[in-house]
Every structure is written in C-alpha cells, then in structure tokens.
Amino acid sequence: MLKREFWQYFDYVLFGSVVILCIFGIVMIRSAVAGNAELQGAANSQVIFVVTGLIITLVVAAIDYHYWFSLWRWMYIFVILLLIFIYLVGDVAFGSRRWINVGPVNIQPSELAKIVMVIVLARYYANAADKPKDLRWLAKSLALTVVMVIPIVMQPNLSMTIVMFVLWLSMTWISGVPPKYLALMVGIGVVGVALFLLLISLGVKIPVIEEYQIRRVVNFLFPDPNARHGDTYNVEQALITIGSGGLFGQGYGHSTQVQLRYLKVRHTDFIFSAMASEFGFVGTALVMLLLLFVILRCIRVARRASDMFGALIAYGFATLLFFQTAVNIGVNLKVIPVTGLTLPFISYGGSSLLSLVLGLGLVESVAARHKSLNF
C-alpha cells in the first residue's frame, strides 16, 4: 500500500482519543504520587512509556496485519517460552512471580500474551472459517488457549487467566459457534465458578491458588462489617475516596484521601478512585465515555475490515479493553473481588501500556487497509 493511502485511511479519531487518555493518565499519576519519594519518578516514567508506546503504535500500524498471520506460531512459542523463563529469573512481588527485571524496567510477559492470544485465535478462526464448527473445531481453539494459560496459572496470575478465557469465549462466539456449544461453554463456566466458590467457602485448599487470592474472594463474599484494616482496607478506602469526590470533585491535587495516602496503589489498580475523588462524577463519567468511544471505534473498525482475520483482531482488542475497564471499575466500586487489572491507558505501568499500544497498532493496521471511516 502506498504511504499516501495508508495515512488517508488511518483512523485519526481512534488514535487521538487514546492519546488524550494517555495524557490524562500521566496527569492523574502525577497527582496520585505527589509527595511520595519512592514513587516520585512514576509520572516521568509514564511519559517515556507513552511516547515510546505511541511510536510503537505507528510502527505496528504501518505493517500489514496479514504479516502476522504467517508468524503466529513463532509468536505463540516465543511468549510461552518467555512465560516459562519467569520461573528461572523472575522477580516475586505481591505473592506472585510475574515480572522479569531488565535494568530499571520490570517486564510482565503475561501482558504481551494477551495480544498474542488475540492474534493466534483470530488466525485460527479465520483459517477455519469454512470448516465444520463442531466439537473438534472448538477443542482445538480451547487447546491453544489452555497451553498459553498453564504457565500463567502457575505464576499464579488468576486475573490474567480469566482474561485469556474471556478472550477465547468472546472470539469463539463472534466466530459463529453453534448455540448448543455456546450453551455448553457457558454451562461449564458456571459450574466451574460455583465449584470454586463452594470449595473456598469450605476452606478447601485449591492447587495453584494462593492464600491471598482466596482471602480476596472470601472477604468479598463474606465481608466483616467491623473490619477496617487488613485485607479489606484498600477497597474500603477506595469507596471512601470515590464518595469524597461528589459531583464535581475536590479538585486536581486536592483529594484528601489521595494526598494523605489513605488510598493505596492509587496510581495503578485504584487510579479510578483517585480520579473520582479529584474530578467527581462528572469528570469521571467523561473519561469513561471516552474509553467507551475507543471500544466502539474498535468495533467499527472490525465491522469494516476487509477480511475475517482483521475483523477478529479488532473485535478481540475491543473485548480486551471492555473487560479490563469493567473489571477495574468493578473492583474500585466493590462489586467484584480485587484483581490486578489496570485501567486501560490511564493506570501506571509499562508492560500494561505496551500490550495496549500493540493492540491499538494492530487495529489501526486493519483500519488503514480498508476504506476510510465516515465521521
């Protein structure tokens, strides 16, 4: 494709929306870590992550996404080996071995695994589009997912495991799975969750599930009304922080909960609460609407894609954005148990942002190789 045609069909609205979210994220991180000597460099690091990430987006967008169709096997093997490599050199933090330390940067391979999984499943379903959608078709896609998930489970990383299966379920559904198999998948999922909840309520030790993960679920299902510290502290402070914002917020850099550091991990998992405290319901709603717009824009790209492979890439990335956003907000509002999923493009983190800009670049590549979008 000629360079002029590429820039003609590039989705500037989608890219611009993400840039706004990233800049807002830097602004929020700077406020969240203000006065904290240990985190004083977080905002500057995020600036580097964002600039580097946006360059990566443009580079990936410039590459024809069909190129990845033939390289899926090598990417798949590389990520699995990288996940296994964690057990040899990975750093343990918060009870899990998820990070590889490379100088001043911590790399989380499972973040890259999300995007590779989207490509692998998109390639599989596009390649098998004309084949019978039977149990064998379904089992092969599940096997591809499970092999990737096993080293993630062993870290342990329960939240990323759930993300992988959500991607598999959603992309299988989009690919036209027969209703009877869809019902079977949902039924197995419901039974699995029910069995998991039953076992932890009975105090049964579950392999590869750490004690702190079980406590998170137990504290969510059976909260102690008198508890004000310990495992429930963060979520209780998050609710107080959100409530303190009211309609229009306390103002940027003036949240008492944030500046007095009652709210923990306020620049990552609980940045939504910090945002609600400083900008209130109105400001938070505007940011959430912009995130929703980005998700819908990705779906629009998917619907206008020139082939099934491109459509599934865009649909898969939209699913990832929606699920990660919904879970992060749900944790902050205490409607689901605590997880480690960040708020897309806003929370601090190089690995998380890298996975998102890679996905964005793929979606832009799909958009740029079709006809222009109507605004």
mmCIF file of C-alpha atoms in Angstrom:
data_model
loop_
_atom_site.group_PDB
_atom_site.id
_atom_site.type_symbol
_atom_site.label_atom_id
_atom_site.label_comp_id
_atom_site.label_asym_id
_atom_site.label_seq_id
_atom_site.Cartn_x
_atom_site.Cartn_y
_atom_site.Cartn_z
ATOM 1 C CA MET A 1 0.000 0.000 0.000
ATOM 2 C CA LEU A 2 1.288 3.463 -0.866
ATOM 3 C CA LYS A 3 2.266 5.719 2.005
ATOM 4 C CA ARG A 4 -0.331 8.313 0.994
ATOM 5 C CA GLU A 5 -3.109 5.724 1.070
ATOM 6 C CA PHE A 6 -2.011 4.466 4.481
ATOM 7 C CA TRP A 7 -2.301 7.895 6.086
ATOM 8 C CA GLN A 8 -5.541 8.557 4.217
ATOM 9 C CA TYR A 9 -7.274 5.580 5.833
ATOM 10 C CA PHE A 10 -5.534 5.790 9.214
ATOM 11 C CA ASP A 11 -8.138 6.247 11.983
ATOM 12 C CA TYR A 12 -7.014 9.556 13.468
ATOM 13 C CA VAL A 13 -10.060 9.786 15.729
ATOM 14 C CA LEU A 14 -9.244 6.479 17.431
ATOM 15 C CA PHE A 15 -5.567 7.362 17.765
ATOM 16 C CA GLY A 16 -6.319 10.868 19.065
ATOM 17 C CA SER A 17 -8.753 9.524 21.659
ATOM 18 C CA VAL A 18 -6.106 7.159 23.000
ATOM 19 C CA VAL A 19 -3.535 9.977 23.108
ATOM 20 C CA ILE A 20 -5.947 12.045 25.233
ATOM 21 C CA LEU A 21 -6.464 9.109 27.614
ATOM 22 C CA CYS A 22 -2.700 8.568 27.924
ATOM 23 C CA ILE A 23 -2.056 12.249 28.660
ATOM 24 C CA PHE A 24 -4.832 12.260 31.243
ATOM 25 C CA GLY A 25 -3.273 9.148 32.779
ATOM 26 C CA ILE A 26 0.059 10.953 33.172
ATOM 27 C CA VAL A 27 -1.726 13.875 34.817
ATOM 28 C CA MET A 28 -3.519 11.553 37.257
ATOM 29 C CA ILE A 29 -0.358 9.600 38.079
ATOM 30 C CA ARG A 30 1.490 12.816 38.859
ATOM 31 C CA SER A 31 -1.204 13.804 41.350
ATOM 32 C CA ALA A 32 -1.507 10.303 42.829
ATOM 33 C CA VAL A 33 2.212 10.010 43.675
ATOM 34 C CA ALA A 34 2.757 13.620 44.751
ATOM 35 C CA GLY A 35 4.886 13.832 47.880
ATOM 36 C CA ASN A 36 5.859 10.165 47.790
ATOM 37 C CA ALA A 37 9.627 9.925 47.488
ATOM 38 C CA GLU A 38 9.545 6.269 46.441
ATOM 39 C CA LEU A 39 7.168 6.954 43.539
ATOM 40 C CA GLN A 40 8.250 10.450 42.541
ATOM 41 C CA GLY A 41 9.620 9.220 39.208
ATOM 42 C CA ALA A 42 6.458 7.359 38.202
ATOM 43 C CA ALA A 43 4.945 10.207 36.185
ATOM 44 C CA ASN A 44 8.166 10.818 34.252
ATOM 45 C CA SER A 45 8.481 7.091 33.584
ATOM 46 C CA GLN A 46 4.912 7.037 32.293
ATOM 47 C CA VAL A 47 5.741 9.871 29.900
ATOM 48 C CA ILE A 48 8.532 7.728 28.465
ATOM 49 C CA PHE A 49 6.190 4.719 28.288
ATOM 50 C CA VAL A 50 3.528 6.762 26.472
ATOM 51 C CA VAL A 51 5.876 8.369 23.929
ATOM 52 C CA THR A 52 7.551 5.029 23.219
ATOM 53 C CA GLY A 53 4.180 3.310 23.078
ATOM 54 C CA LEU A 54 2.676 5.738 20.581
ATOM 55 C CA ILE A 55 5.714 5.318 18.328
ATOM 56 C CA ILE A 56 5.222 1.537 18.569
ATOM 57 C CA THR A 57 1.567 2.020 17.628
ATOM 58 C CA LEU A 58 2.532 3.846 14.432
ATOM 59 C CA VAL A 59 5.182 1.257 13.543
ATOM 60 C CA VAL A 60 2.801 -1.683 14.066
ATOM 61 C CA ALA A 61 0.039 0.138 12.166
ATOM 62 C CA ALA A 62 2.387 0.646 9.219
ATOM 63 C CA ILE A 63 2.978 -3.115 8.991
ATOM 64 C CA ASP A 64 0.298 -5.005 7.090
ATOM 65 C CA TYR A 65 -1.553 -7.041 9.713
ATOM 66 C CA HIS A 66 -1.629 -10.025 7.332
ATOM 67 C CA TYR A 67 2.102 -10.345 8.021
ATOM 68 C CA TRP A 68 1.298 -11.695 11.499
ATOM 69 C CA PHE A 69 -0.948 -14.387 10.010
ATOM 70 C CA SER A 70 2.075 -16.448 8.956
ATOM 71 C CA LEU A 71 4.124 -15.675 12.079
ATOM 72 C CA TRP A 72 1.528 -16.675 14.671
ATOM 73 C CA ARG A 73 3.276 -19.962 15.548
ATOM 74 C CA TRP A 74 6.627 -18.276 16.280
ATOM 75 C CA MET A 75 4.970 -15.561 18.393
ATOM 76 C CA TYR A 76 2.980 -18.199 20.255
ATOM 77 C CA ILE A 77 6.066 -20.289 21.070
ATOM 78 C CA PHE A 78 8.106 -17.209 21.989
ATOM 79 C CA VAL A 79 5.559 -15.985 24.540
ATOM 80 C CA ILE A 80 5.179 -19.427 26.112
ATOM 81 C CA LEU A 81 8.967 -19.716 26.470
ATOM 82 C CA LEU A 82 9.050 -16.222 27.950
ATOM 83 C CA LEU A 83 6.379 -17.190 30.492
ATOM 84 C CA ILE A 84 8.362 -20.302 31.422
ATOM 85 C CA PHE A 85 11.549 -18.243 31.653
ATOM 86 C CA ILE A 86 9.987 -16.299 34.534
ATOM 87 C CA TYR A 87 10.481 -19.339 36.788
ATOM 88 C CA LEU A 88 14.240 -19.069 36.275
ATOM 89 C CA VAL A 89 14.869 -15.331 36.613
ATOM 90 C CA GLY A 90 11.503 -13.790 37.513
ATOM 91 C CA ASP A 91 11.048 -11.469 40.494
ATOM 92 C CA VAL A 92 8.500 -12.310 43.176
ATOM 93 C CA ALA A 93 6.178 -9.463 44.184
ATOM 94 C CA PHE A 94 2.826 -9.491 45.977
ATOM 95 C CA GLY A 95 2.959 -13.270 46.247
ATOM 96 C CA SER A 96 3.424 -13.943 42.521
ATOM 97 C CA ARG A 97 6.313 -14.478 40.117
ATOM 98 C CA ARG A 98 5.159 -12.415 37.141
ATOM 99 C CA TRP A 99 7.957 -9.973 36.314
ATOM 100 C CA ILE A 100 11.343 -10.133 34.619
ATOM 101 C CA ASN A 101 13.709 -7.385 35.708
ATOM 102 C CA VAL A 102 15.578 -5.756 32.815
ATOM 103 C CA GLY A 103 17.624 -2.951 34.324
ATOM 104 C CA PRO A 104 15.273 -0.279 35.666
ATOM 105 C CA VAL A 105 12.249 -1.817 33.904
ATOM 106 C CA ASN A 106 10.060 -4.699 35.051
ATOM 107 C CA ILE A 107 8.538 -6.655 32.166
ATOM 108 C CA GLN A 108 5.374 -8.689 32.645
ATOM 109 C CA PRO A 109 5.230 -11.280 29.821
ATOM 110 C CA SER A 110 1.585 -12.157 30.503
ATOM 111 C CA GLU A 111 0.627 -8.673 29.245
ATOM 112 C CA LEU A 112 2.201 -9.473 25.876
ATOM 113 C CA ALA A 113 0.484 -12.867 25.965
ATOM 114 C CA LYS A 114 -2.935 -11.159 25.792
ATOM 115 C CA ILE A 115 -2.226 -9.570 22.411
ATOM 116 C CA VAL A 116 -0.534 -12.672 21.018
ATOM 117 C CA MET A 117 -3.578 -14.685 22.099
ATOM 118 C CA VAL A 118 -5.823 -12.320 20.122
ATOM 119 C CA ILE A 119 -3.670 -12.829 17.012
ATOM 120 C CA VAL A 120 -3.491 -16.623 17.469
ATOM 121 C CA LEU A 121 -7.255 -17.027 17.936
ATOM 122 C CA ALA A 122 -8.016 -14.600 15.092
ATOM 123 C CA ARG A 123 -5.751 -16.598 12.795
ATOM 124 C CA TYR A 124 -7.260 -19.923 13.887
ATOM 125 C CA TYR A 125 -10.885 -18.887 13.418
ATOM 126 C CA ALA A 126 -10.193 -17.075 10.129
ATOM 127 C CA ASN A 127 -8.313 -20.092 8.782
ATOM 128 C CA ALA A 128 -11.083 -22.468 9.878
ATOM 129 C CA ALA A 129 -13.952 -20.262 8.687
ATOM 130 C CA ASP A 130 -15.085 -22.796 6.062
ATOM 131 C CA LYS A 131 -14.617 -25.856 8.264
ATOM 132 C CA PRO A 132 -17.423 -27.507 10.258
ATOM 133 C CA LYS A 133 -17.961 -25.775 13.591
ATOM 134 C CA ASP A 134 -18.055 -28.948 15.631
ATOM 135 C CA LEU A 135 -16.518 -30.089 18.902
ATOM 136 C CA ARG A 136 -13.164 -30.713 17.217
ATOM 137 C CA TRP A 137 -13.116 -27.124 15.923
ATOM 138 C CA LEU A 138 -13.952 -25.892 19.413
ATOM 139 C CA ALA A 139 -11.474 -28.187 21.176
ATOM 140 C CA LYS A 140 -8.531 -27.017 19.046
ATOM 141 C CA SER A 141 -9.145 -23.368 19.922
ATOM 142 C CA LEU A 142 -9.514 -24.262 23.589
ATOM 143 C CA ALA A 143 -6.258 -26.243 23.477
ATOM 144 C CA LEU A 144 -4.412 -23.236 22.017
ATOM 145 C CA THR A 145 -5.730 -21.133 24.892
ATOM 146 C CA VAL A 146 -5.051 -23.659 27.652
ATOM 147 C CA VAL A 147 -1.409 -24.183 26.627
ATOM 148 C CA MET A 148 -0.854 -20.431 26.900
ATOM 149 C CA VAL A 149 -2.765 -20.229 30.192
ATOM 150 C CA ILE A 150 -0.935 -23.026 32.074
ATOM 151 C CA PRO A 151 2.305 -21.071 32.775
ATOM 152 C CA ILE A 152 0.194 -18.016 33.670
ATOM 153 C CA VAL A 153 -1.801 -20.022 36.212
ATOM 154 C CA MET A 154 1.419 -21.299 37.750
ATOM 155 C CA GLN A 155 2.740 -17.767 38.469
ATOM 156 C CA PRO A 156 -0.014 -17.564 39.892
ATOM 157 C CA ASN A 157 -1.975 -14.928 37.964
ATOM 158 C CA LEU A 158 -5.670 -15.642 38.296
ATOM 159 C CA SER A 159 -6.860 -12.341 36.804
ATOM 160 C CA MET A 160 -4.836 -12.817 33.598
ATOM 161 C CA THR A 161 -6.080 -16.398 33.381
ATOM 162 C CA ILE A 162 -9.641 -15.108 33.419
ATOM 163 C CA VAL A 163 -8.769 -12.540 30.735
ATOM 164 C CA MET A 164 -7.462 -15.298 28.469
ATOM 165 C CA PHE A 165 -10.617 -17.371 28.800
ATOM 166 C CA VAL A 166 -12.805 -14.291 28.270
ATOM 167 C CA LEU A 167 -10.917 -13.618 25.029
ATOM 168 C CA TRP A 168 -11.392 -17.242 23.969
ATOM 169 C CA LEU A 169 -15.104 -17.244 24.819
ATOM 170 C CA SER A 170 -15.840 -13.913 23.119
ATOM 171 C CA MET A 171 -13.846 -14.621 19.959
ATOM 172 C CA THR A 172 -15.384 -18.090 19.708
ATOM 173 C CA TRP A 173 -18.834 -16.538 19.965
ATOM 174 C CA ILE A 174 -18.014 -13.884 17.334
ATOM 175 C CA SER A 175 -16.706 -16.620 15.026
ATOM 176 C CA GLY A 176 -20.148 -18.204 14.917
ATOM 177 C CA VAL A 177 -20.086 -21.034 17.434
ATOM 178 C CA PRO A 178 -23.332 -23.075 17.271
ATOM 179 C CA PRO A 179 -25.785 -22.155 20.072
ATOM 180 C CA LYS A 180 -25.616 -25.629 21.621
ATOM 181 C CA TYR A 181 -21.848 -25.378 22.048
ATOM 182 C CA LEU A 182 -22.131 -21.820 23.347
ATOM 183 C CA ALA A 183 -24.618 -23.049 25.948
ATOM 184 C CA LEU A 184 -22.224 -25.873 26.827
ATOM 185 C CA MET A 185 -19.330 -23.426 27.289
ATOM 186 C CA VAL A 186 -21.394 -21.117 29.486
ATOM 187 C CA GLY A 187 -22.714 -24.070 31.479
ATOM 188 C CA ILE A 188 -19.225 -25.428 32.152
ATOM 189 C CA GLY A 189 -18.089 -21.953 33.159
ATOM 190 C CA VAL A 190 -20.974 -21.502 35.602
ATOM 191 C CA VAL A 191 -20.400 -24.930 37.149
ATOM 192 C CA GLY A 192 -16.669 -24.235 37.434
ATOM 193 C CA VAL A 193 -17.208 -20.902 39.198
ATOM 194 C CA ALA A 194 -19.833 -22.423 41.514
ATOM 195 C CA LEU A 195 -17.484 -25.288 42.403
ATOM 196 C CA PHE A 196 -14.633 -22.857 43.044
ATOM 197 C CA LEU A 197 -16.778 -20.747 45.369
ATOM 198 C CA LEU A 198 -18.033 -23.846 47.188
ATOM 199 C CA LEU A 199 -14.518 -25.151 47.785
ATOM 200 C CA ILE A 200 -13.136 -21.886 49.140
ATOM 201 C CA SER A 201 -16.206 -21.376 51.352
ATOM 202 C CA LEU A 202 -15.473 -24.810 52.847
ATOM 203 C CA GLY A 203 -11.829 -23.889 53.357
ATOM 204 C CA VAL A 204 -10.541 -26.460 50.850
ATOM 205 C CA LYS A 205 -7.042 -25.754 49.544
ATOM 206 C CA ILE A 206 -7.037 -25.394 45.759
ATOM 207 C CA PRO A 207 -3.775 -26.083 43.861
ATOM 208 C CA VAL A 208 -2.109 -23.077 42.140
ATOM 209 C CA ILE A 209 -4.432 -20.709 44.033
ATOM 210 C CA GLU A 210 -2.563 -18.710 46.657
ATOM 211 C CA GLU A 211 -3.910 -17.925 50.105
ATOM 212 C CA TYR A 212 -4.111 -14.176 49.432
ATOM 213 C CA GLN A 213 -6.253 -14.820 46.348
ATOM 214 C CA ILE A 214 -8.655 -16.951 48.348
ATOM 215 C CA ARG A 215 -8.856 -14.247 51.028
ATOM 216 C CA ARG A 216 -9.819 -11.687 48.407
ATOM 217 C CA VAL A 217 -12.779 -13.786 47.308
ATOM 218 C CA VAL A 218 -13.794 -14.725 50.861
ATOM 219 C CA ASN A 219 -13.644 -11.105 52.028
ATOM 220 C CA PHE A 220 -15.800 -10.099 49.087
ATOM 221 C CA LEU A 221 -18.417 -12.820 49.630
ATOM 222 C CA PHE A 222 -18.406 -12.728 53.433
ATOM 223 C CA PRO A 223 -17.249 -9.240 54.460
ATOM 224 C CA ASP A 224 -16.634 -8.459 58.098
ATOM 225 C CA PRO A 225 -18.727 -5.325 58.894
ATOM 226 C CA ASN A 226 -16.355 -4.410 61.714
ATOM 227 C CA ALA A 227 -13.141 -4.752 59.694
ATOM 228 C CA ARG A 228 -11.366 -1.502 58.889
ATOM 229 C CA HIS A 229 -7.860 -2.790 58.221
ATOM 230 C CA GLY A 230 -6.062 -5.771 56.728
ATOM 231 C CA ASP A 231 -7.361 -7.404 53.548
ATOM 232 C CA THR A 232 -10.404 -5.110 53.231
ATOM 233 C CA TYR A 233 -8.514 -1.850 53.759
ATOM 234 C CA ASN A 234 -7.879 -0.954 50.106
ATOM 235 C CA VAL A 235 -11.420 -1.498 48.877
ATOM 236 C CA GLU A 236 -12.920 0.329 51.848
ATOM 237 C CA GLN A 237 -10.625 3.293 51.255
ATOM 238 C CA ALA A 238 -11.477 3.188 47.545
ATOM 239 C CA LEU A 239 -15.184 3.571 48.321
ATOM 240 C CA ILE A 240 -14.499 6.431 50.719
ATOM 241 C CA THR A 241 -12.289 8.087 48.112
ATOM 242 C CA ILE A 242 -14.936 7.800 45.394
ATOM 243 C CA GLY A 243 -17.627 9.150 47.698
ATOM 244 C CA SER A 244 -15.480 12.123 48.707
ATOM 245 C CA GLY A 245 -15.496 13.401 45.125
ATOM 246 C CA GLY A 246 -19.194 14.141 44.958
ATOM 247 C CA LEU A 247 -20.500 15.612 41.717
ATOM 248 C CA PHE A 248 -17.585 17.783 40.615
ATOM 249 C CA GLY A 249 -14.692 16.542 42.777
ATOM 250 C CA GLN A 250 -12.318 18.165 45.239
ATOM 251 C CA GLY A 251 -10.065 19.496 42.506
ATOM 252 C CA TYR A 252 -6.858 18.294 40.916
ATOM 253 C CA GLY A 253 -4.239 17.534 43.543
ATOM 254 C CA HIS A 254 -6.618 18.322 46.410
ATOM 255 C CA SER A 255 -8.094 14.941 47.287
ATOM 256 C CA THR A 256 -7.559 14.355 50.985
ATOM 257 C CA GLN A 257 -7.734 10.575 50.564
ATOM 258 C CA VAL A 258 -5.094 10.643 47.842
ATOM 259 C CA GLN A 259 -2.739 13.313 49.131
ATOM 260 C CA LEU A 260 -2.780 11.950 52.694
ATOM 261 C CA ARG A 261 -2.121 8.477 51.240
ATOM 262 C CA TYR A 262 -5.076 6.694 52.789
ATOM 263 C CA LEU A 263 -5.707 5.206 49.345
ATOM 264 C CA LYS A 264 -3.044 2.647 48.475
ATOM 265 C CA VAL A 265 -1.841 1.623 44.973
ATOM 266 C CA ARG A 266 -3.634 4.769 43.858
ATOM 267 C CA HIS A 267 -1.510 5.151 40.699
ATOM 268 C CA THR A 268 -2.270 1.632 39.399
ATOM 269 C CA ASP A 269 -5.215 -0.554 40.478
ATOM 270 C CA PHE A 270 -7.139 2.221 42.251
ATOM 271 C CA ILE A 271 -6.474 5.190 39.984
ATOM 272 C CA PHE A 272 -10.193 5.225 39.149
ATOM 273 C CA SER A 273 -10.942 6.098 42.795
ATOM 274 C CA ALA A 274 -8.331 8.861 42.774
ATOM 275 C CA MET A 275 -9.854 10.232 39.578
ATOM 276 C CA ALA A 276 -13.365 10.164 41.053
ATOM 277 C CA SER A 277 -12.178 11.998 44.167
ATOM 278 C CA GLU A 278 -10.459 14.793 42.248
ATOM 279 C CA PHE A 279 -12.860 15.223 39.306
ATOM 280 C CA GLY A 280 -16.108 13.900 40.744
ATOM 281 C CA PHE A 281 -18.882 12.014 38.987
ATOM 282 C CA VAL A 282 -18.994 14.400 36.027
ATOM 283 C CA GLY A 283 -15.272 14.271 35.265
ATOM 284 C CA THR A 284 -15.081 10.513 35.763
ATOM 285 C CA ALA A 285 -18.111 9.964 33.524
ATOM 286 C CA LEU A 286 -16.460 11.953 30.730
ATOM 287 C CA VAL A 287 -13.311 9.827 30.922
ATOM 288 C CA MET A 288 -15.377 6.625 30.940
ATOM 289 C CA LEU A 289 -17.330 7.847 27.908
ATOM 290 C CA LEU A 290 -14.054 8.424 26.077
ATOM 291 C CA LEU A 291 -12.936 4.882 26.922
ATOM 292 C CA LEU A 292 -16.294 3.581 25.699
ATOM 293 C CA PHE A 293 -15.850 5.573 22.492
ATOM 294 C CA VAL A 294 -12.456 3.920 21.905
ATOM 295 C CA ILE A 295 -14.041 0.484 22.379
ATOM 296 C CA LEU A 296 -16.884 1.274 19.985
ATOM 297 C CA ARG A 297 -14.416 2.690 17.474
ATOM 298 C CA CYS A 298 -12.515 -0.604 17.520
ATOM 299 C CA ILE A 299 -15.782 -2.450 16.892
ATOM 300 C CA ARG A 300 -16.478 -0.092 13.972
ATOM 301 C CA VAL A 301 -13.081 -0.949 12.500
ATOM 302 C CA ALA A 302 -13.911 -4.639 12.921
ATOM 303 C CA ARG A 303 -17.200 -4.285 11.067
ATOM 304 C CA ARG A 304 -15.500 -2.529 8.163
ATOM 305 C CA ALA A 305 -12.481 -4.857 7.974
ATOM 306 C CA SER A 306 -11.632 -6.355 4.598
ATOM 307 C CA ASP A 307 -11.399 -9.918 5.934
ATOM 308 C CA MET A 308 -12.279 -12.089 8.910
ATOM 309 C CA PHE A 309 -8.729 -12.094 10.295
ATOM 310 C CA GLY A 310 -8.679 -8.312 10.583
ATOM 311 C CA ALA A 311 -12.207 -8.207 11.973
ATOM 312 C CA LEU A 312 -11.383 -10.717 14.702
ATOM 313 C CA ILE A 313 -8.237 -8.806 15.700
ATOM 314 C CA ALA A 314 -10.266 -5.616 16.172
ATOM 315 C CA TYR A 315 -13.117 -7.445 17.946
ATOM 316 C CA GLY A 316 -10.655 -9.217 20.232
ATOM 317 C CA PHE A 317 -8.909 -5.986 21.207
ATOM 318 C CA ALA A 318 -12.260 -4.286 21.836
ATOM 319 C CA THR A 319 -13.223 -7.186 24.106
ATOM 320 C CA LEU A 320 -9.946 -6.869 25.993
ATOM 321 C CA LEU A 321 -10.461 -3.126 26.517
ATOM 322 C CA PHE A 322 -14.061 -3.558 27.649
ATOM 323 C CA PHE A 323 -13.370 -6.398 30.060
ATOM 324 C CA GLN A 324 -10.314 -4.764 31.600
ATOM 325 C CA THR A 325 -12.161 -1.453 32.028
ATOM 326 C CA ALA A 326 -15.245 -3.099 33.522
ATOM 327 C CA VAL A 327 -13.222 -5.211 35.958
ATOM 328 C CA ASN A 328 -11.053 -2.321 37.140
ATOM 329 C CA ILE A 329 -14.070 -0.099 37.777
ATOM 330 C CA GLY A 330 -15.923 -3.011 39.391
ATOM 331 C CA VAL A 331 -13.058 -3.569 41.828
ATOM 332 C CA ASN A 332 -12.992 0.119 42.742
ATOM 333 C CA LEU A 333 -16.760 0.085 43.320
ATOM 334 C CA LYS A 334 -16.530 -3.173 45.310
ATOM 335 C CA VAL A 335 -18.911 -5.080 43.048
ATOM 336 C CA ILE A 336 -16.314 -7.786 42.268
ATOM 337 C CA PRO A 337 -13.307 -9.166 44.184
ATOM 338 C CA VAL A 338 -9.953 -7.393 43.930
ATOM 339 C CA THR A 339 -7.867 -8.249 40.864
ATOM 340 C CA GLY A 340 -4.671 -6.849 39.385
ATOM 341 C CA LEU A 341 -6.157 -5.478 36.166
ATOM 342 C CA THR A 342 -5.331 -1.865 35.395
ATOM 343 C CA LEU A 343 -7.497 0.856 33.876
ATOM 344 C CA PRO A 344 -6.561 0.941 30.151
ATOM 345 C CA PHE A 345 -4.255 3.805 29.079
ATOM 346 C CA ILE A 346 -4.626 5.567 32.448
ATOM 347 C CA SER A 347 -3.067 3.363 35.134
ATOM 348 C CA TYR A 348 0.697 3.404 35.612
ATOM 349 C CA GLY A 349 2.648 0.543 34.076
ATOM 350 C CA GLY A 350 4.939 -0.029 31.128
ATOM 351 C CA SER A 351 4.003 -3.659 30.394
ATOM 352 C CA SER A 352 0.278 -2.969 30.522
ATOM 353 C CA LEU A 353 0.615 0.066 28.262
ATOM 354 C CA LEU A 354 2.865 -1.854 25.860
ATOM 355 C CA SER A 355 0.247 -4.563 25.362
ATOM 356 C CA LEU A 356 -2.444 -1.950 24.758
ATOM 357 C CA VAL A 357 -0.470 0.089 22.214
ATOM 358 C CA LEU A 358 0.435 -3.102 20.362
ATOM 359 C CA GLY A 359 -3.255 -3.953 20.178
ATOM 360 C CA LEU A 360 -4.070 -0.410 19.081
ATOM 361 C CA GLY A 361 -1.427 -0.619 16.350
ATOM 362 C CA LEU A 362 -2.983 -3.836 15.053
ATOM 363 C CA VAL A 363 -6.436 -2.251 14.971
ATOM 364 C CA GLU A 364 -5.047 0.790 13.146
ATOM 365 C CA SER A 365 -3.393 -1.549 10.654
ATOM 366 C CA VAL A 366 -6.775 -3.147 9.981
ATOM 367 C CA ALA A 367 -8.412 0.280 9.596
ATOM 368 C CA ALA A 368 -5.686 1.607 7.296
ATOM 369 C CA ARG A 369 -6.066 -1.313 4.883
ATOM 370 C CA HIS A 370 -9.686 -0.765 4.146
ATOM 371 C CA LYS A 371 -11.784 2.176 3.091
ATOM 372 C CA SER A 372 -11.875 5.384 5.106
ATOM 373 C CA LEU A 373 -14.266 5.743 8.017
ATOM 374 C CA ASN A 374 -17.164 8.178 7.916
ATOM 375 C CA PHE A 375 -17.050 10.623 10.819
#
